[in-house]
């Protein structure tokens, strides 16, 4: 079992930056694909970014490409999401997820999920 705990969310203004962290416990995540998703109340959970075990292969959702960067530190069992140039439409609960496979954009591909951290961007 893998437990995931997100942190770093908060209230910021448009144009600001935030860095989210996801700390894993229970076992090493060095061979897991890690992903970030976000969800607005009443809407489907949306893919944000994913990173393969090596840290080299990454992918991003179209709405965050060029503004967000996913990274990982396997020694710390932690994944990060650097969010720059934040917009009000980035407001959501952000979830960290782990996949024992190659990962992807679908929520069904991920095996473990955190509880989420709220990000609110004011205009």
Short mmCIF file of N, CA, C and O in Angstrom, two decimals:
data_model
loop_
_atom_site.label_atom_id
_atom_site.label_comp_id
_atom_site.label_asym_id
_atom_site.label_seq_id
_atom_site.Cartn_x
_atom_site.Cartn_y
_atom_site.Cartn_z
N UNK A 1 0.83 -1.20 0.00
CA UNK A 1 0.00 0.00 0.00
C UNK A 1 0.87 1.25 0.00
O UNK A 1 1.93 1.27 0.59
N UNK A 2 0.39 2.24 -0.68
CA UNK A 2 1.06 3.54 -0.74
C UNK A 2 0.09 4.59 -0.20
O UNK A 2 -1.06 4.65 -0.64
N UNK A 3 0.58 5.37 0.73
CA UNK A 3 -0.21 6.50 1.22
C UNK A 3 0.40 7.78 0.65
O UNK A 3 1.62 7.95 0.65
N UNK A 4 -0.48 8.67 0.19
CA UNK A 4 -0.05 9.92 -0.42
C UNK A 4 -0.66 11.09 0.33
O UNK A 4 -1.87 11.09 0.60
N UNK A 5 0.17 12.08 0.64
CA UNK A 5 -0.32 13.26 1.34
C UNK A 5 0.16 14.51 0.60
O UNK A 5 1.37 14.74 0.47
N UNK A 6 -0.80 15.29 0.13
CA UNK A 6 -0.49 16.52 -0.58
C UNK A 6 -0.38 17.68 0.39
O UNK A 6 -1.04 17.69 1.44
N UNK A 7 0.42 18.66 0.01
CA UNK A 7 0.54 19.89 0.79
C UNK A 7 0.94 21.02 -0.13
O UNK A 7 1.35 20.78 -1.27
N UNK A 8 0.84 22.25 0.38
CA UNK A 8 1.28 23.40 -0.37
C UNK A 8 0.18 24.23 -1.00
O UNK A 8 0.45 25.27 -1.60
N UNK A 9 -1.05 23.78 -0.89
CA UNK A 9 -2.15 24.55 -1.45
C UNK A 9 -2.40 25.81 -0.65
O UNK A 9 -1.84 26.02 0.43
N UNK A 10 -3.23 26.67 -1.19
CA UNK A 10 -3.56 27.91 -0.49
C UNK A 10 -4.28 28.88 -1.38
O UNK A 10 -4.73 28.53 -2.48
N UNK A 11 -4.40 30.10 -0.88
CA UNK A 11 -5.07 31.18 -1.60
C UNK A 11 -4.02 32.13 -2.14
O UNK A 11 -3.21 32.66 -1.37
N UNK A 12 -4.03 32.34 -3.45
CA UNK A 12 -3.08 33.24 -4.09
C UNK A 12 -3.81 34.13 -5.08
O UNK A 12 -4.99 33.89 -5.39
N UNK A 13 -3.11 35.11 -5.60
CA UNK A 13 -3.68 35.99 -6.62
C UNK A 13 -3.26 35.52 -8.01
O UNK A 13 -2.25 34.83 -8.17
N UNK A 14 -4.02 35.94 -8.99
CA UNK A 14 -3.69 35.61 -10.37
C UNK A 14 -2.28 36.11 -10.69
O UNK A 14 -1.91 37.23 -10.30
N UNK A 15 -1.51 35.25 -11.36
CA UNK A 15 -0.13 35.58 -11.70
C UNK A 15 0.89 35.06 -10.71
O UNK A 15 2.09 35.03 -11.02
N UNK A 16 0.43 34.66 -9.53
CA UNK A 16 1.33 34.14 -8.50
C UNK A 16 1.75 32.71 -8.82
O UNK A 16 1.25 32.08 -9.76
N UNK A 17 2.64 32.21 -7.97
CA UNK A 17 3.12 30.83 -8.10
C UNK A 17 2.87 30.07 -6.80
O UNK A 17 2.79 30.66 -5.72
N UNK A 18 2.76 28.76 -6.94
CA UNK A 18 2.66 27.85 -5.80
C UNK A 18 3.39 26.57 -6.16
O UNK A 18 3.45 26.20 -7.33
N UNK A 19 3.92 25.91 -5.14
CA UNK A 19 4.49 24.59 -5.35
C UNK A 19 3.79 23.59 -4.44
O UNK A 19 3.81 23.74 -3.21
N UNK A 20 3.19 22.63 -5.06
CA UNK A 20 2.55 21.54 -4.33
C UNK A 20 3.55 20.41 -4.13
O UNK A 20 4.40 20.15 -4.99
N UNK A 21 3.40 19.73 -3.00
CA UNK A 21 4.22 18.56 -2.71
C UNK A 21 3.32 17.37 -2.43
O UNK A 21 2.20 17.53 -1.93
N UNK A 22 3.82 16.21 -2.75
CA UNK A 22 3.11 14.96 -2.47
C UNK A 22 4.11 14.00 -1.85
O UNK A 22 5.04 13.54 -2.53
N UNK A 23 3.92 13.73 -0.58
CA UNK A 23 4.82 12.83 0.14
C UNK A 23 4.20 11.45 0.20
O UNK A 23 3.05 11.29 0.64
N UNK A 24 4.97 10.46 -0.23
CA UNK A 24 4.49 9.09 -0.22
C UNK A 24 5.08 8.33 0.95
O UNK A 24 6.21 8.57 1.36
N UNK A 25 4.31 7.39 1.47
CA UNK A 25 4.79 6.52 2.54
C UNK A 25 4.22 5.13 2.30
O UNK A 25 3.32 4.93 1.50
N UNK A 26 4.76 4.19 3.02
CA UNK A 26 4.30 2.81 2.89
C UNK A 26 5.24 1.97 2.07
O UNK A 26 5.44 0.79 2.35
N UNK A 27 5.77 2.55 1.01
CA UNK A 27 6.79 1.92 0.21
C UNK A 27 7.38 2.97 -0.70
O UNK A 27 6.82 4.05 -0.88
N UNK A 28 8.51 2.64 -1.30
CA UNK A 28 9.13 3.59 -2.21
C UNK A 28 8.31 3.75 -3.47
O UNK A 28 7.68 2.80 -3.95
N UNK A 29 8.28 4.96 -4.00
CA UNK A 29 7.55 5.21 -5.23
C UNK A 29 8.50 5.38 -6.40
O UNK A 29 8.11 5.85 -7.46
N UNK A 30 9.76 4.99 -6.22
CA UNK A 30 10.76 5.23 -7.25
C UNK A 30 10.45 4.52 -8.56
O UNK A 30 10.93 4.93 -9.61
N UNK A 31 9.63 3.47 -8.51
CA UNK A 31 9.30 2.76 -9.75
C UNK A 31 7.85 2.99 -10.16
O UNK A 31 7.32 2.26 -11.00
N UNK A 32 7.20 4.00 -9.58
CA UNK A 32 5.84 4.35 -9.90
C UNK A 32 5.80 5.55 -10.84
O UNK A 32 6.62 6.46 -10.73
N UNK A 33 4.83 5.58 -11.70
CA UNK A 33 4.48 6.81 -12.39
C UNK A 33 3.61 7.62 -11.44
O UNK A 33 2.69 7.09 -10.82
N UNK A 34 3.92 8.89 -11.32
CA UNK A 34 3.17 9.77 -10.42
C UNK A 34 2.43 10.82 -11.22
O UNK A 34 2.94 11.34 -12.22
N UNK A 35 1.24 11.12 -10.77
CA UNK A 35 0.44 12.09 -11.50
C UNK A 35 -0.21 13.11 -10.57
O UNK A 35 -0.34 12.88 -9.37
N UNK A 36 -0.58 14.22 -11.18
CA UNK A 36 -1.38 15.24 -10.50
C UNK A 36 -2.68 15.42 -11.30
O UNK A 36 -2.65 15.50 -12.53
N UNK A 37 -3.77 15.49 -10.57
CA UNK A 37 -5.08 15.75 -11.15
C UNK A 37 -5.72 16.89 -10.35
O UNK A 37 -5.28 17.20 -9.25
N UNK A 38 -6.76 17.46 -10.91
CA UNK A 38 -7.49 18.48 -10.16
C UNK A 38 -8.98 18.34 -10.42
O UNK A 38 -9.40 17.79 -11.45
N UNK A 39 -9.75 18.84 -9.47
CA UNK A 39 -11.19 18.69 -9.59
C UNK A 39 -11.89 19.89 -8.99
O UNK A 39 -11.58 20.31 -7.87
N UNK A 40 -12.84 20.40 -9.74
CA UNK A 40 -13.74 21.44 -9.28
C UNK A 40 -15.05 20.78 -8.90
O UNK A 40 -15.51 19.86 -9.59
N UNK A 41 -15.65 21.24 -7.82
CA UNK A 41 -16.91 20.65 -7.35
C UNK A 41 -17.93 20.60 -8.47
O UNK A 41 -18.20 21.60 -9.13
N UNK A 42 -18.46 19.41 -8.70
CA UNK A 42 -19.48 19.24 -9.72
C UNK A 42 -18.94 18.91 -11.10
O UNK A 42 -19.72 18.69 -12.03
N UNK A 43 -17.61 18.88 -11.23
CA UNK A 43 -17.01 18.56 -12.51
C UNK A 43 -16.15 17.31 -12.39
O UNK A 43 -15.79 16.87 -11.30
N UNK A 44 -15.77 16.76 -13.54
CA UNK A 44 -14.93 15.57 -13.54
C UNK A 44 -13.50 15.92 -13.14
O UNK A 44 -13.03 17.05 -13.34
N UNK A 45 -12.82 14.91 -12.61
CA UNK A 45 -11.43 15.10 -12.25
C UNK A 45 -10.60 15.21 -13.54
O UNK A 45 -10.74 14.41 -14.45
N UNK A 46 -9.73 16.21 -13.56
CA UNK A 46 -8.99 16.55 -14.77
C UNK A 46 -7.51 16.22 -14.62
O UNK A 46 -6.90 16.53 -13.59
N UNK A 47 -6.93 15.65 -15.65
CA UNK A 47 -5.51 15.36 -15.67
C UNK A 47 -4.71 16.66 -15.74
O UNK A 47 -5.01 17.53 -16.55
N UNK A 48 -3.66 16.75 -14.92
CA UNK A 48 -2.80 17.93 -14.91
C UNK A 48 -1.41 17.58 -15.42
O UNK A 48 -0.90 18.22 -16.35
N UNK A 49 -0.78 16.57 -14.82
CA UNK A 49 0.59 16.23 -15.21
C UNK A 49 0.93 14.85 -14.69
O UNK A 49 0.33 14.36 -13.74
N UNK A 50 1.93 14.23 -15.34
CA UNK A 50 2.42 12.94 -14.89
C UNK A 50 3.91 12.86 -15.16
O UNK A 50 4.43 13.51 -16.07
N UNK A 51 4.58 12.01 -14.37
CA UNK A 51 6.02 11.85 -14.52
C UNK A 51 6.37 10.40 -14.30
O UNK A 51 5.91 9.76 -13.35
N UNK A 52 7.16 9.86 -15.21
CA UNK A 52 7.59 8.47 -15.09
C UNK A 52 8.62 8.32 -14.00
O UNK A 52 9.17 9.28 -13.48
N UNK A 53 8.96 7.07 -13.69
CA UNK A 53 9.84 6.78 -12.56
C UNK A 53 11.19 7.46 -12.69
O UNK A 53 11.79 7.88 -11.71
N UNK A 54 11.70 7.59 -13.92
CA UNK A 54 13.04 8.15 -14.12
C UNK A 54 13.08 9.66 -13.93
O UNK A 54 14.15 10.23 -13.73
N UNK A 55 11.92 10.29 -14.02
CA UNK A 55 11.88 11.75 -13.94
C UNK A 55 12.12 12.42 -15.27
O UNK A 55 12.02 13.65 -15.37
N UNK A 56 12.40 11.64 -16.30
CA UNK A 56 12.71 12.21 -17.61
C UNK A 56 11.45 12.41 -18.43
O UNK A 56 11.26 13.45 -19.07
N UNK A 57 10.59 11.43 -18.44
CA UNK A 57 9.37 11.49 -19.24
C UNK A 57 8.25 12.16 -18.46
O UNK A 57 7.85 11.67 -17.40
N UNK A 58 7.76 13.25 -19.02
CA UNK A 58 6.65 13.96 -18.40
C UNK A 58 5.58 14.26 -19.44
O UNK A 58 5.86 14.27 -20.64
N UNK A 59 4.39 14.49 -18.98
CA UNK A 59 3.32 14.92 -19.85
C UNK A 59 2.41 15.86 -19.08
O UNK A 59 2.34 15.78 -17.86
N UNK A 60 1.71 16.73 -19.83
CA UNK A 60 0.90 17.75 -19.20
C UNK A 60 -0.44 17.89 -19.88
O UNK A 60 -0.58 17.63 -21.08
N UNK A 61 -1.41 18.33 -19.11
CA UNK A 61 -2.69 18.69 -19.69
C UNK A 61 -2.54 19.98 -20.50
O UNK A 61 -1.70 20.82 -20.18
N UNK A 62 -3.37 20.13 -21.50
CA UNK A 62 -3.24 21.28 -22.39
C UNK A 62 -3.42 22.61 -21.66
O UNK A 62 -2.79 23.61 -21.99
N UNK A 63 -4.25 22.62 -20.65
CA UNK A 63 -4.55 23.88 -19.97
C UNK A 63 -3.42 24.36 -19.07
O UNK A 63 -3.43 25.53 -18.65
N UNK A 64 -2.45 23.51 -18.78
CA UNK A 64 -1.36 23.90 -17.88
C UNK A 64 0.00 23.86 -18.55
O UNK A 64 1.00 24.29 -17.95
N UNK A 65 0.04 23.38 -19.76
CA UNK A 65 1.32 23.24 -20.48
C UNK A 65 2.02 24.59 -20.58
O UNK A 65 1.41 25.59 -20.95
N UNK A 66 3.31 24.60 -20.22
CA UNK A 66 4.07 25.84 -20.28
C UNK A 66 4.02 26.66 -18.99
O UNK A 66 4.81 27.59 -18.81
N UNK A 67 3.09 26.32 -18.10
CA UNK A 67 2.97 27.06 -16.83
C UNK A 67 3.31 26.18 -15.62
O UNK A 67 3.83 26.68 -14.62
N UNK A 68 2.98 24.91 -15.71
CA UNK A 68 3.20 23.98 -14.60
C UNK A 68 4.36 23.05 -14.94
O UNK A 68 4.56 22.68 -16.10
N UNK A 69 5.08 22.64 -13.89
CA UNK A 69 6.18 21.69 -14.06
C UNK A 69 6.09 20.62 -12.97
O UNK A 69 6.04 20.96 -11.78
N UNK A 70 6.10 19.37 -13.39
CA UNK A 70 6.10 18.26 -12.45
C UNK A 70 7.52 17.75 -12.30
O UNK A 70 8.28 17.71 -13.27
N UNK A 71 7.88 17.38 -11.08
CA UNK A 71 9.21 16.84 -10.83
C UNK A 71 9.11 15.86 -9.66
O UNK A 71 8.07 15.78 -8.99
N UNK A 72 10.18 15.13 -9.44
CA UNK A 72 10.17 14.15 -8.36
C UNK A 72 11.55 14.03 -7.75
O UNK A 72 12.55 14.24 -8.42
N UNK A 73 11.56 13.67 -6.48
CA UNK A 73 12.79 13.37 -5.77
C UNK A 73 12.58 11.99 -5.15
O UNK A 73 11.95 11.87 -4.08
N UNK A 74 13.07 10.97 -5.82
CA UNK A 74 12.84 9.60 -5.35
C UNK A 74 13.50 9.34 -4.01
O UNK A 74 13.01 8.52 -3.23
N UNK A 75 14.59 10.01 -3.74
CA UNK A 75 15.25 9.84 -2.45
C UNK A 75 14.38 10.32 -1.30
O UNK A 75 14.47 9.81 -0.18
N UNK A 76 13.54 11.31 -1.58
CA UNK A 76 12.63 11.85 -0.56
C UNK A 76 11.22 11.29 -0.70
O UNK A 76 10.33 11.70 0.04
N UNK A 77 11.03 10.40 -1.67
CA UNK A 77 9.69 9.82 -1.90
C UNK A 77 8.64 10.91 -2.09
O UNK A 77 7.51 10.80 -1.58
N UNK A 78 9.01 11.92 -2.84
CA UNK A 78 8.17 13.11 -2.97
C UNK A 78 8.07 13.53 -4.44
O UNK A 78 9.05 13.44 -5.19
N UNK A 79 6.89 13.99 -4.79
CA UNK A 79 6.62 14.54 -6.11
C UNK A 79 6.16 15.98 -5.93
O UNK A 79 5.46 16.29 -4.95
N UNK A 80 6.52 16.82 -6.87
CA UNK A 80 6.20 18.24 -6.78
C UNK A 80 5.42 18.69 -8.01
O UNK A 80 5.54 18.11 -9.09
N UNK A 81 4.67 19.75 -7.82
CA UNK A 81 4.03 20.42 -8.94
C UNK A 81 4.26 21.91 -8.77
O UNK A 81 3.67 22.53 -7.87
N UNK A 82 5.15 22.45 -9.59
CA UNK A 82 5.40 23.89 -9.58
C UNK A 82 4.39 24.55 -10.50
O UNK A 82 4.33 24.22 -11.69
N UNK A 83 3.63 25.47 -9.95
CA UNK A 83 2.57 26.13 -10.71
C UNK A 83 2.89 27.62 -10.81
O UNK A 83 2.94 28.31 -9.77
N UNK A 84 3.11 28.07 -12.01
CA UNK A 84 3.43 29.48 -12.25
C UNK A 84 2.31 30.14 -13.04
O UNK A 84 1.51 29.47 -13.69
N UNK A 85 2.29 31.45 -13.02
CA UNK A 85 1.30 32.23 -13.78
C UNK A 85 -0.10 31.70 -13.53
O UNK A 85 -0.86 31.46 -14.47
N UNK A 86 -0.44 31.55 -12.28
CA UNK A 86 -1.73 30.96 -11.94
C UNK A 86 -2.88 31.84 -12.39
O UNK A 86 -2.80 33.08 -12.37
N UNK A 87 -3.96 31.18 -12.77
CA UNK A 87 -5.18 31.84 -13.25
C UNK A 87 -6.34 31.45 -12.37
O UNK A 87 -6.32 30.36 -11.75
N UNK A 88 -7.38 32.25 -12.32
CA UNK A 88 -8.56 31.86 -11.53
C UNK A 88 -9.12 30.50 -11.93
O UNK A 88 -9.61 29.76 -11.07
N UNK A 89 -9.01 30.15 -13.19
CA UNK A 89 -9.53 28.85 -13.63
C UNK A 89 -8.68 27.67 -13.17
O UNK A 89 -9.05 26.51 -13.39
N UNK A 90 -7.55 27.94 -12.54
CA UNK A 90 -6.75 26.88 -11.93
C UNK A 90 -7.28 26.50 -10.54
O UNK A 90 -6.80 25.54 -9.93
N UNK A 91 -8.25 27.25 -10.06
CA UNK A 91 -8.83 26.96 -8.76
C UNK A 91 -9.47 25.57 -8.76
O UNK A 91 -10.31 25.26 -9.60
N UNK A 92 -9.04 24.74 -7.81
CA UNK A 92 -9.53 23.36 -7.74
C UNK A 92 -8.89 22.67 -6.54
O UNK A 92 -7.99 23.23 -5.90
N UNK A 93 -9.36 21.49 -6.27
CA UNK A 93 -8.66 20.60 -5.34
C UNK A 93 -7.68 19.78 -6.18
O UNK A 93 -8.08 19.18 -7.18
N UNK A 94 -6.43 19.78 -5.76
CA UNK A 94 -5.39 19.08 -6.50
C UNK A 94 -5.06 17.77 -5.79
O UNK A 94 -4.80 17.75 -4.58
N UNK A 95 -5.04 16.70 -6.58
CA UNK A 95 -4.80 15.36 -6.07
C UNK A 95 -3.53 14.77 -6.65
O UNK A 95 -3.26 14.92 -7.85
N UNK A 96 -2.80 14.09 -5.81
CA UNK A 96 -1.64 13.32 -6.22
C UNK A 96 -2.07 11.86 -6.39
O UNK A 96 -2.92 11.37 -5.64
N UNK A 97 -1.48 11.18 -7.36
CA UNK A 97 -1.84 9.79 -7.62
C UNK A 97 -0.60 9.00 -8.03
O UNK A 97 0.34 9.56 -8.59
N UNK A 98 -0.65 7.69 -7.77
CA UNK A 98 0.47 6.80 -8.09
C UNK A 98 -0.02 5.63 -8.93
O UNK A 98 -1.07 5.05 -8.63
N UNK A 99 0.77 5.29 -9.92
CA UNK A 99 0.42 4.20 -10.83
C UNK A 99 1.58 3.23 -10.93
O UNK A 99 2.70 3.64 -11.22
N UNK A 100 1.30 1.97 -10.74
CA UNK A 100 2.36 0.96 -10.82
C UNK A 100 2.79 0.69 -12.26
O UNK A 100 3.82 0.05 -12.48
N UNK A 101 2.01 1.20 -13.20
CA UNK A 101 2.33 1.00 -14.60
C UNK A 101 2.95 2.23 -15.23
O UNK A 101 3.63 3.01 -14.57
N UNK A 102 2.68 2.42 -16.50
CA UNK A 102 3.30 3.52 -17.22
C UNK A 102 2.56 4.83 -17.06
O UNK A 102 3.02 5.88 -17.47
N UNK A 103 1.38 4.77 -16.48
CA UNK A 103 0.64 6.00 -16.22
C UNK A 103 0.04 6.58 -17.48
O UNK A 103 0.28 6.13 -18.59
N UNK A 104 -0.77 7.59 -17.28
CA UNK A 104 -1.42 8.23 -18.42
C UNK A 104 -2.31 9.35 -17.93
O UNK A 104 -2.12 9.87 -16.84
N UNK A 105 -3.31 9.67 -18.74
CA UNK A 105 -4.19 10.78 -18.42
C UNK A 105 -5.49 10.36 -17.75
O UNK A 105 -6.27 11.21 -17.31
N UNK A 106 -5.74 9.09 -17.71
CA UNK A 106 -7.00 8.62 -17.17
C UNK A 106 -6.93 8.31 -15.69
O UNK A 106 -5.97 7.70 -15.21
N UNK A 107 -7.97 8.71 -14.95
CA UNK A 107 -7.97 8.47 -13.51
C UNK A 107 -8.00 6.97 -13.21
O UNK A 107 -7.50 6.54 -12.17
N UNK A 108 -8.56 6.18 -14.11
CA UNK A 108 -8.67 4.74 -13.87
C UNK A 108 -7.32 4.04 -13.93
O UNK A 108 -7.20 2.89 -13.50
N UNK A 109 -6.30 4.72 -14.43
CA UNK A 109 -4.98 4.11 -14.55
C UNK A 109 -4.19 4.16 -13.25
O UNK A 109 -3.16 3.51 -13.13
N UNK A 110 -4.63 4.93 -12.30
CA UNK A 110 -3.88 5.16 -11.08
C UNK A 110 -4.43 4.33 -9.93
O UNK A 110 -5.63 4.17 -9.76
N UNK A 111 -3.50 3.80 -9.16
CA UNK A 111 -3.84 2.85 -8.13
C UNK A 111 -4.05 3.48 -6.75
O UNK A 111 -4.80 2.96 -5.93
N UNK A 112 -3.35 4.56 -6.48
CA UNK A 112 -3.41 5.20 -5.16
C UNK A 112 -3.63 6.69 -5.32
O UNK A 112 -3.10 7.30 -6.26
N UNK A 113 -4.37 7.25 -4.38
CA UNK A 113 -4.73 8.66 -4.41
C UNK A 113 -4.55 9.31 -3.04
O UNK A 113 -4.78 8.66 -2.01
N UNK A 114 -4.17 10.58 -3.08
CA UNK A 114 -4.15 11.36 -1.85
C UNK A 114 -5.52 11.97 -1.59
O UNK A 114 -6.46 11.78 -2.36
N UNK A 115 -5.59 12.74 -0.51
CA UNK A 115 -6.86 13.36 -0.11
C UNK A 115 -7.08 14.71 -0.76
O UNK A 115 -8.19 15.23 -0.73
N UNK A 116 -6.05 15.26 -1.34
CA UNK A 116 -6.19 16.52 -2.06
C UNK A 116 -5.81 17.73 -1.24
O UNK A 116 -5.86 17.72 -0.01
N UNK A 117 -5.44 18.79 -1.95
CA UNK A 117 -5.13 20.08 -1.33
C UNK A 117 -5.79 21.17 -2.17
O UNK A 117 -5.75 21.13 -3.40
N UNK A 118 -6.42 22.12 -1.49
CA UNK A 118 -7.17 23.15 -2.18
C UNK A 118 -6.25 24.26 -2.68
O UNK A 118 -5.41 24.78 -1.91
N UNK A 119 -6.43 24.63 -3.93
CA UNK A 119 -5.75 25.79 -4.51
C UNK A 119 -6.83 26.76 -4.96
O UNK A 119 -7.72 26.39 -5.73
N UNK A 120 -6.74 27.98 -4.49
CA UNK A 120 -7.70 29.01 -4.87
C UNK A 120 -6.94 30.21 -5.42
O UNK A 120 -6.04 30.73 -4.76
N UNK A 121 -7.30 30.61 -6.63
CA UNK A 121 -6.64 31.72 -7.28
C UNK A 121 -7.66 32.84 -7.46
O UNK A 121 -8.66 32.67 -8.17
N UNK A 122 -7.41 33.96 -6.84
CA UNK A 122 -8.33 35.09 -6.95
C UNK A 122 -7.91 36.01 -8.10
O UNK A 122 -6.73 36.11 -8.42
N UNK A 123 -8.89 36.66 -8.68
CA UNK A 123 -8.61 37.55 -9.83
C UNK A 123 -8.26 38.95 -9.37
O UNK A 123 -8.41 39.30 -8.22
#
